[in-house]
PDB file of C-alpha atoms in Angstrom:
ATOM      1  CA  UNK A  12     -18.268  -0.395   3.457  1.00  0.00           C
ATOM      2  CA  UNK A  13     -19.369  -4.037   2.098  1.00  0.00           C
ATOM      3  CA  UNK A  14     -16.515  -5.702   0.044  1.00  0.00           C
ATOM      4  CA  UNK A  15     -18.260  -5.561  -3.314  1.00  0.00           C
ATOM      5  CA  UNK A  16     -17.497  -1.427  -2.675  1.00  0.00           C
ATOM      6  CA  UNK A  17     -13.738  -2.070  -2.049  1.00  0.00           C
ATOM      7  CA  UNK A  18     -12.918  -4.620  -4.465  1.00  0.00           C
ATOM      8  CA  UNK A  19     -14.766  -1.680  -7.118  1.00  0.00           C
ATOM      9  CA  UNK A  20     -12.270   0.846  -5.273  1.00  0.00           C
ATOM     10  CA  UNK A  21      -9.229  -2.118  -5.880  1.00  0.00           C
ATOM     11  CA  UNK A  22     -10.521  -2.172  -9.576  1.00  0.00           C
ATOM     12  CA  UNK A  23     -10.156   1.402  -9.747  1.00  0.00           C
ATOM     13  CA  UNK A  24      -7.168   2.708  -8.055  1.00  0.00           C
ATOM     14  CA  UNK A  25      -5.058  -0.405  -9.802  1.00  0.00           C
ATOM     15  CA  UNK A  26      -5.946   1.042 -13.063  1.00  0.00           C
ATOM     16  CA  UNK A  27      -5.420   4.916 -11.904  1.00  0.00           C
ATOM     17  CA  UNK A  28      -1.797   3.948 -10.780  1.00  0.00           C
ATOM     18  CA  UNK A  29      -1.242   1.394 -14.304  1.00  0.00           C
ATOM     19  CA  UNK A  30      -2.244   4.663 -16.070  1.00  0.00           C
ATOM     20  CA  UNK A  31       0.586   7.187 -14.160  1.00  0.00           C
ATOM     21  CA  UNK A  32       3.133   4.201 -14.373  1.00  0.00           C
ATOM     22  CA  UNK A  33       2.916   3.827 -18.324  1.00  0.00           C
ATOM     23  CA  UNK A  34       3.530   7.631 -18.195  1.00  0.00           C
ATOM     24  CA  UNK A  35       6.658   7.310 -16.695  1.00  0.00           C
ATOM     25  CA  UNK A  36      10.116   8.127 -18.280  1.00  0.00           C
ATOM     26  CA  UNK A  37      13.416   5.297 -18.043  1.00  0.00           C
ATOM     27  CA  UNK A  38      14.792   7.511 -15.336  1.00  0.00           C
ATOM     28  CA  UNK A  39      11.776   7.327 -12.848  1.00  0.00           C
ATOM     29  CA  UNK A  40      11.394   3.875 -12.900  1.00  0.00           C
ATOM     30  CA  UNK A  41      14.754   3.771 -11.159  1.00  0.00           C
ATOM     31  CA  UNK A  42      13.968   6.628  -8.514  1.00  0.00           C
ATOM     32  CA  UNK A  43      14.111   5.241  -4.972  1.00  0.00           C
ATOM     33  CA  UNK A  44      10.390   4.857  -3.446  1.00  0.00           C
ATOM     34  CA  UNK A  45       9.338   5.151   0.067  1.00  0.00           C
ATOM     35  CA  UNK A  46       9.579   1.906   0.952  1.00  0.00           C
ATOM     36  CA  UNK A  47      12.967   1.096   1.914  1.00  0.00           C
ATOM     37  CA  UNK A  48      15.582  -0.290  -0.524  1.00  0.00           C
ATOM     38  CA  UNK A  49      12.874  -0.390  -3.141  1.00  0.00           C
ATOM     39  CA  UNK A  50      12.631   1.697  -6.470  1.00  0.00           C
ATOM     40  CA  UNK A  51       9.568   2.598  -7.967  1.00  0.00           C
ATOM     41  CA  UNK A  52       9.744  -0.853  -9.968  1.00  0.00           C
ATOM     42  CA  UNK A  53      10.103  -3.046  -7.326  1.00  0.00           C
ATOM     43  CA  UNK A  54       7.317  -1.559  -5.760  1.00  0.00           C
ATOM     44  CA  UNK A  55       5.316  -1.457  -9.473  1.00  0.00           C
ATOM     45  CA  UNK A  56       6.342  -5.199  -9.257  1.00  0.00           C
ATOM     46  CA  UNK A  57       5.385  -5.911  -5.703  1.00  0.00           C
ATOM     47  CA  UNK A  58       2.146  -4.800  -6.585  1.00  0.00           C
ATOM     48  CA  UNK A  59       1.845  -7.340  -9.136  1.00  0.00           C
ATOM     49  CA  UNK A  60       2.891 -10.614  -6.511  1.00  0.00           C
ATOM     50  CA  UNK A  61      -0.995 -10.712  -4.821  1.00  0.00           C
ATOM     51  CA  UNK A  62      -2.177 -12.292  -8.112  1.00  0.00           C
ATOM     52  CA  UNK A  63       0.559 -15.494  -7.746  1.00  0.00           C
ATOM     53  CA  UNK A  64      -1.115 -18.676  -7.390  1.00  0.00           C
ATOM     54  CA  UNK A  65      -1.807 -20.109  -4.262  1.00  0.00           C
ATOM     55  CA  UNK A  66       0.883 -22.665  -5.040  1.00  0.00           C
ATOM     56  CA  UNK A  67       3.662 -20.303  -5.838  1.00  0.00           C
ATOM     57  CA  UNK A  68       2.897 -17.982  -3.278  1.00  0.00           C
ATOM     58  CA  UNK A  69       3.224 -21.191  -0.924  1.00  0.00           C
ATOM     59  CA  UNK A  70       6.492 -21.988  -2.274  1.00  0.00           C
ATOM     60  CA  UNK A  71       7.478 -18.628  -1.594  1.00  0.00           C
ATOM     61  CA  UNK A  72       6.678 -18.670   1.479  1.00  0.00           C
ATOM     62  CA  UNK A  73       8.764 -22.189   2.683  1.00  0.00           C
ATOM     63  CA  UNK A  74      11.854 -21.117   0.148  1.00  0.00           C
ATOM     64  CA  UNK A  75      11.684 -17.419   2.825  1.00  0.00           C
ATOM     65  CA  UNK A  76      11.341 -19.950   6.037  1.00  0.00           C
ATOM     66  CA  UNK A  77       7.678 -18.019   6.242  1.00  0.00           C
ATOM     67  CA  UNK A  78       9.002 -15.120   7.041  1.00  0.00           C
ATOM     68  CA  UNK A  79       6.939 -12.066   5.619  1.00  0.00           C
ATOM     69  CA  UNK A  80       9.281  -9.152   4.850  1.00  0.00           C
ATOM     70  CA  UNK A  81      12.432 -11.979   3.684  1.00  0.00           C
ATOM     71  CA  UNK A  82       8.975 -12.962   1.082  1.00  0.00           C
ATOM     72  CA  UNK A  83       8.101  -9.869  -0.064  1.00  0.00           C
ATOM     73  CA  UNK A  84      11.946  -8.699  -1.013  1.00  0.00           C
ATOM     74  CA  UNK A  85      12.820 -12.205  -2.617  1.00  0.00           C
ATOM     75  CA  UNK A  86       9.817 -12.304  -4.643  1.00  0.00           C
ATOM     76  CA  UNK A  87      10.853  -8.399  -6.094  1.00  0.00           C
ATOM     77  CA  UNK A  88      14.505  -8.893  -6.263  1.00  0.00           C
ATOM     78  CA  UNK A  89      13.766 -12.099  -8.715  1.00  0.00           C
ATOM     79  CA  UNK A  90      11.120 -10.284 -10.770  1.00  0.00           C
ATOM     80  CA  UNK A  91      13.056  -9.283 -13.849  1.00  0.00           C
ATOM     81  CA  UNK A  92       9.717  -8.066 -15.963  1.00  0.00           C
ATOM     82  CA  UNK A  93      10.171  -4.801 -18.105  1.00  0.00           C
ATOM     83  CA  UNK A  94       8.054  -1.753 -16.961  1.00  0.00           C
ATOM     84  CA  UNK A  95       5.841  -2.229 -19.621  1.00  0.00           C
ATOM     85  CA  UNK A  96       4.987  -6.219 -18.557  1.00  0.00           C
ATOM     86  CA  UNK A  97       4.594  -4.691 -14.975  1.00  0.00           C
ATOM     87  CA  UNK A  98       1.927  -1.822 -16.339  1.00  0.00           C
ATOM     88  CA  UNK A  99       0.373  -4.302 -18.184  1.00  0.00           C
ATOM     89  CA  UNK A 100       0.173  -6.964 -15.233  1.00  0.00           C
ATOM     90  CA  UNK A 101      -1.295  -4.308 -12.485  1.00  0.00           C
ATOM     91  CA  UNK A 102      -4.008  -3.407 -15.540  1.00  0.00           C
ATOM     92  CA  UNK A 103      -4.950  -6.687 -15.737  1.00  0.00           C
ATOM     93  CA  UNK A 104      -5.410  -7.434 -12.051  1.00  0.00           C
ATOM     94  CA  UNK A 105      -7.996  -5.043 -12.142  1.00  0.00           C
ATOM     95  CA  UNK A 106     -11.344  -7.079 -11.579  1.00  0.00           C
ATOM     96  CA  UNK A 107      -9.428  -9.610 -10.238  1.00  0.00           C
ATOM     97  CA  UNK A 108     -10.676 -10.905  -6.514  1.00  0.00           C
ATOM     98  CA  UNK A 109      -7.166 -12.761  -5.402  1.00  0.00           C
ATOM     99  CA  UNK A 110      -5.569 -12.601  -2.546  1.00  0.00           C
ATOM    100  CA  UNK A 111      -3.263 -13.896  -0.337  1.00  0.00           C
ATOM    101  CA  UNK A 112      -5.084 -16.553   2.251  1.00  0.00           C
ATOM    102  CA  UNK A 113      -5.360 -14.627   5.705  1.00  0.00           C
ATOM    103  CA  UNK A 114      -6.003 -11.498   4.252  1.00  0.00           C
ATOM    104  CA  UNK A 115      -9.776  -9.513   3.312  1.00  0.00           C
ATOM    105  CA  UNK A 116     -10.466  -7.379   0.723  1.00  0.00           C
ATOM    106  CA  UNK A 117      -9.124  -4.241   2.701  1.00  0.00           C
ATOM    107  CA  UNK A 118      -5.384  -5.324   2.094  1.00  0.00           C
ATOM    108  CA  UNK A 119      -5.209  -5.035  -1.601  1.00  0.00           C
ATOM    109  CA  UNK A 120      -7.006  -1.806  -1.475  1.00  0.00           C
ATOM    110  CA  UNK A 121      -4.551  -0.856   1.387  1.00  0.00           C
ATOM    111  CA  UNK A 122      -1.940  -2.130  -0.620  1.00  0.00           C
ATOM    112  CA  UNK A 123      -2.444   0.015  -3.745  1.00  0.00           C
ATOM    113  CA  UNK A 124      -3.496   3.244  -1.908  1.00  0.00           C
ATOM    114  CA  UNK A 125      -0.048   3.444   0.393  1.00  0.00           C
ATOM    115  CA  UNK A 126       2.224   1.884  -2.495  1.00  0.00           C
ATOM    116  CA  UNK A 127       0.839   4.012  -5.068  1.00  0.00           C
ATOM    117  CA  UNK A 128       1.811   6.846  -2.303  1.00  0.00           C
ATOM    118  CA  UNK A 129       5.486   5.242  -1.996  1.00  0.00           C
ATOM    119  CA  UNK A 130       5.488   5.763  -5.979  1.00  0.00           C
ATOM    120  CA  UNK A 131       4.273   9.329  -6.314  1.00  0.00           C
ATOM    121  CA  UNK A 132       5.742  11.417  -3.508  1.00  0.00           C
ATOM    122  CA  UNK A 133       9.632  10.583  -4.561  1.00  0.00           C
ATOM    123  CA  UNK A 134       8.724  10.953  -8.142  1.00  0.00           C
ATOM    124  CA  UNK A 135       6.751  14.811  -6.904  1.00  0.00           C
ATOM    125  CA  UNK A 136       3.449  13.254  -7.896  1.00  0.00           C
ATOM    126  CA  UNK A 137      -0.133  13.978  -6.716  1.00  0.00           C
ATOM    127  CA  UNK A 138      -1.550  11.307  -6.011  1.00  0.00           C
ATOM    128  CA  UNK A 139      -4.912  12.204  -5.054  1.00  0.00           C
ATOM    129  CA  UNK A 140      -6.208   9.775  -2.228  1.00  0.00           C
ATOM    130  CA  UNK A 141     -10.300   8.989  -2.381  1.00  0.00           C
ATOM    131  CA  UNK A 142     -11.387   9.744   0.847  1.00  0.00           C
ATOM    132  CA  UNK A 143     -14.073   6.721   1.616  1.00  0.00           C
ATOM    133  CA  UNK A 144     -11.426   4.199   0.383  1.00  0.00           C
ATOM    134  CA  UNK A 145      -8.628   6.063   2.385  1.00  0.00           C
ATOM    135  CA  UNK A 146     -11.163   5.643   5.719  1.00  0.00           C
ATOM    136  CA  UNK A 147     -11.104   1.863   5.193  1.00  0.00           C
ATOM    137  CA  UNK A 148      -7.461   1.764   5.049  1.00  0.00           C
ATOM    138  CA  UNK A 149      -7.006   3.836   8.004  1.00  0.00           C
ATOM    139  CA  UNK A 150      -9.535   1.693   9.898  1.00  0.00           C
ATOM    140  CA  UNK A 151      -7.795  -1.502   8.531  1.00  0.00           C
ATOM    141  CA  UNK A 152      -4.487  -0.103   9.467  1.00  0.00           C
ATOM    142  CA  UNK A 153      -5.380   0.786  12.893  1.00  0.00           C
ATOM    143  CA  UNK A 154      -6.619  -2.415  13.400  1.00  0.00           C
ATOM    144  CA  UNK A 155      -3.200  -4.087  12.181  1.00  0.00           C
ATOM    145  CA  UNK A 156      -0.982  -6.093  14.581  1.00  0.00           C
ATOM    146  CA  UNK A 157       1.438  -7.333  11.968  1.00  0.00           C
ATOM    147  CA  UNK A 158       3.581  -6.280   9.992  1.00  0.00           C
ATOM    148  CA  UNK A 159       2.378  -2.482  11.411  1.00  0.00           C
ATOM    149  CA  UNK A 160       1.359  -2.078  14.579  1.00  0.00           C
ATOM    150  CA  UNK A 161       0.794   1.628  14.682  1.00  0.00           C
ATOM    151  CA  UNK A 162      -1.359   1.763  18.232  1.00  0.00           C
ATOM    152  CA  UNK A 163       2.095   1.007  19.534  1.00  0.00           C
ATOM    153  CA  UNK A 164       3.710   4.068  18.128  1.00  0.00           C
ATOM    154  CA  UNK A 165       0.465   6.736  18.434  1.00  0.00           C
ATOM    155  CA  UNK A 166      -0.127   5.804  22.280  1.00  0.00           C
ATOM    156  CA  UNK A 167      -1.855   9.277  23.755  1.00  0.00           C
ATOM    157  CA  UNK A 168      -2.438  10.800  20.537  1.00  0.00           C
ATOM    158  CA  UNK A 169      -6.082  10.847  18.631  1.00  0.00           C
ATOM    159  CA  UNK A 170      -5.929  11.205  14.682  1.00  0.00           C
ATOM    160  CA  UNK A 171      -8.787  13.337  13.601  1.00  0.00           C
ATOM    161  CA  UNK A 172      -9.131  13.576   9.581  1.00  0.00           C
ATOM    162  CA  UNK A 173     -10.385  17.132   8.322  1.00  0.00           C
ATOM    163  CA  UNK A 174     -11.756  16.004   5.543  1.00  0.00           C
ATOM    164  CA  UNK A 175     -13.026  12.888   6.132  1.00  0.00           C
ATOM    165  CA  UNK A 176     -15.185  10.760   8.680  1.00  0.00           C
ATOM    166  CA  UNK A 177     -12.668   9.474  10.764  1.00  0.00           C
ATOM    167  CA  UNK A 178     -10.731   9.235  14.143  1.00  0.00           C
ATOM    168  CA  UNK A 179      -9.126   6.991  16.378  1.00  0.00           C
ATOM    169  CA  UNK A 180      -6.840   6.772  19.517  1.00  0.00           C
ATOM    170  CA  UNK A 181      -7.227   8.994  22.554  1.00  0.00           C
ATOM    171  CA  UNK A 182      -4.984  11.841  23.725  1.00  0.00           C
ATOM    172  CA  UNK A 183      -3.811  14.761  22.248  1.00  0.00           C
ATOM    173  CA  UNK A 184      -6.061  15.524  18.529  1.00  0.00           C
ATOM    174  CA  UNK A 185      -3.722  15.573  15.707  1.00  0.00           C
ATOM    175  CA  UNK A 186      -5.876  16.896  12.785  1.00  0.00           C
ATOM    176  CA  UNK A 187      -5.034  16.515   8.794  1.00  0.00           C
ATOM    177  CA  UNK A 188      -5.893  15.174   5.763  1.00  0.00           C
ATOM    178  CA  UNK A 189      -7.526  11.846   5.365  1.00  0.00           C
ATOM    179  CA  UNK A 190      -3.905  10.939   3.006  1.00  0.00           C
ATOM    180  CA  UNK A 191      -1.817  12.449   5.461  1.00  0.00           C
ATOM    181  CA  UNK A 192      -3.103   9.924   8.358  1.00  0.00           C
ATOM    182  CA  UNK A 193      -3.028   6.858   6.233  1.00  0.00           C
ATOM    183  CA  UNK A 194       0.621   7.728   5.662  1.00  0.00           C
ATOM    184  CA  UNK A 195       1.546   8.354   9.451  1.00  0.00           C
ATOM    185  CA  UNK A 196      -0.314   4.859   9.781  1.00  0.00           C
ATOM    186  CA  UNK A 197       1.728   3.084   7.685  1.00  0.00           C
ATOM    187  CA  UNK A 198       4.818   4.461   8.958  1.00  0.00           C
ATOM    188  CA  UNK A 199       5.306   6.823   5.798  1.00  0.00           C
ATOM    189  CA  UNK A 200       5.287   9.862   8.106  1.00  0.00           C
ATOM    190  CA  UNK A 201       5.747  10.579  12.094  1.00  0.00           C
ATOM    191  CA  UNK A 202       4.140  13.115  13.793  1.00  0.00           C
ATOM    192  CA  UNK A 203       6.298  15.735  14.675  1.00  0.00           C
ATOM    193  CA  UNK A 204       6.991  17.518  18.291  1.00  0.00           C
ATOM    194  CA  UNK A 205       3.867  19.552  17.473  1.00  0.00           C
ATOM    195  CA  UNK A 206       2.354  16.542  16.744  1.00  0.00           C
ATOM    196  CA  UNK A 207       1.338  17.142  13.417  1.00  0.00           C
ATOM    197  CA  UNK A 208       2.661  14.756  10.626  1.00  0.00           C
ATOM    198  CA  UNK A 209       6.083  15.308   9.158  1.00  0.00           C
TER     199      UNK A 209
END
């Protein structure tokens, strides 16, 4: 898929998830997400940190002694923006083509596919996953080294989407959904002793 096709995915799924976060009540906001120590707004407002300037995202980066993760929670734990700035800054990155340096266009749309997952599931949400654009991810995950390495965990085990053009590893097949592999890639869910994901 050619990155004119990914940024349009970006475009969209940033507005999709802008739409279901202006929906939500006080009380959601505050729900705890996926992602570990984070609510559903500091992962709203992590969302929002690609679009810093090269500069401040620099600056972020020496005042964290370049370490990633230290980064990303600094940057949210400082972000004191109402819901309704954060809606309204995710909207507007839509059509946007930043990013931080090092990365291609498949990390933003990774970005919004498994956060907008980290959002929805805690808050009992379907968040419908678009199949080509979850393939891309998967790929791009697979591919990852840092700050997921998930060939590490999946050694002798093959993911095989059912609903979707895509599989990877070698071993023993683990079939499921497209949504439900991109989450076992990111670490979201493990594959159980029957090996399917939990």
């Amino acid at each position: 898929m050619g990155s004119t096709t990914i940024w349009s995915w970006v475009d969209r799924e940033r507005t999709d998830l802008a739409d279901q976060l202006e929906a939500l009540s006080a009380d959601q906001w505050v729900v705890n997400s996926l992602c570990d120590g984070w609510t559903v707004r500091d992962v709203a407002a992590h969302l929002t940190h690609s679009q810093l300037a090269a500069p401040q995202m620099m600056a972020a980066m020496l005042g964290s002694g370049f370490r990633f993760n230290t980064m990303m929670r600094r940057l949210v734990s400082a972000d004191d923006r109402r819901p309704d700035q954060l809606v309204a800054a995710l909207r507007s990155a839509a059509g946007s083509r930043r990013r931080p340096p090092g990365t291609t266009p498949a990390d933003p749309l990774m970005d919004v596919l498994v956060h907008g997952q980290d959002i929805a599931i805690p808050l009992g949400i379907d968040r419908p996953m678009p199949g080509p654009a979850a393939c891309v991810v998967a790929e791009h995950l697979w591919r990852m080294r840092f700050p997921m390495n998930p060939r590490r965990h999946l050694k002798g085990v093959r993911l095989v989407a059912t609903d979707a053009d895509f599989a990877v590893g070698d071993g023993q097949p683990v079939t499921a959904p497209i949504r439900d592999l991109v989450l076992v890639l990111s670490g979201r869910r493990r594959l159980s002793a029957g090996a399917a994901p939990a």
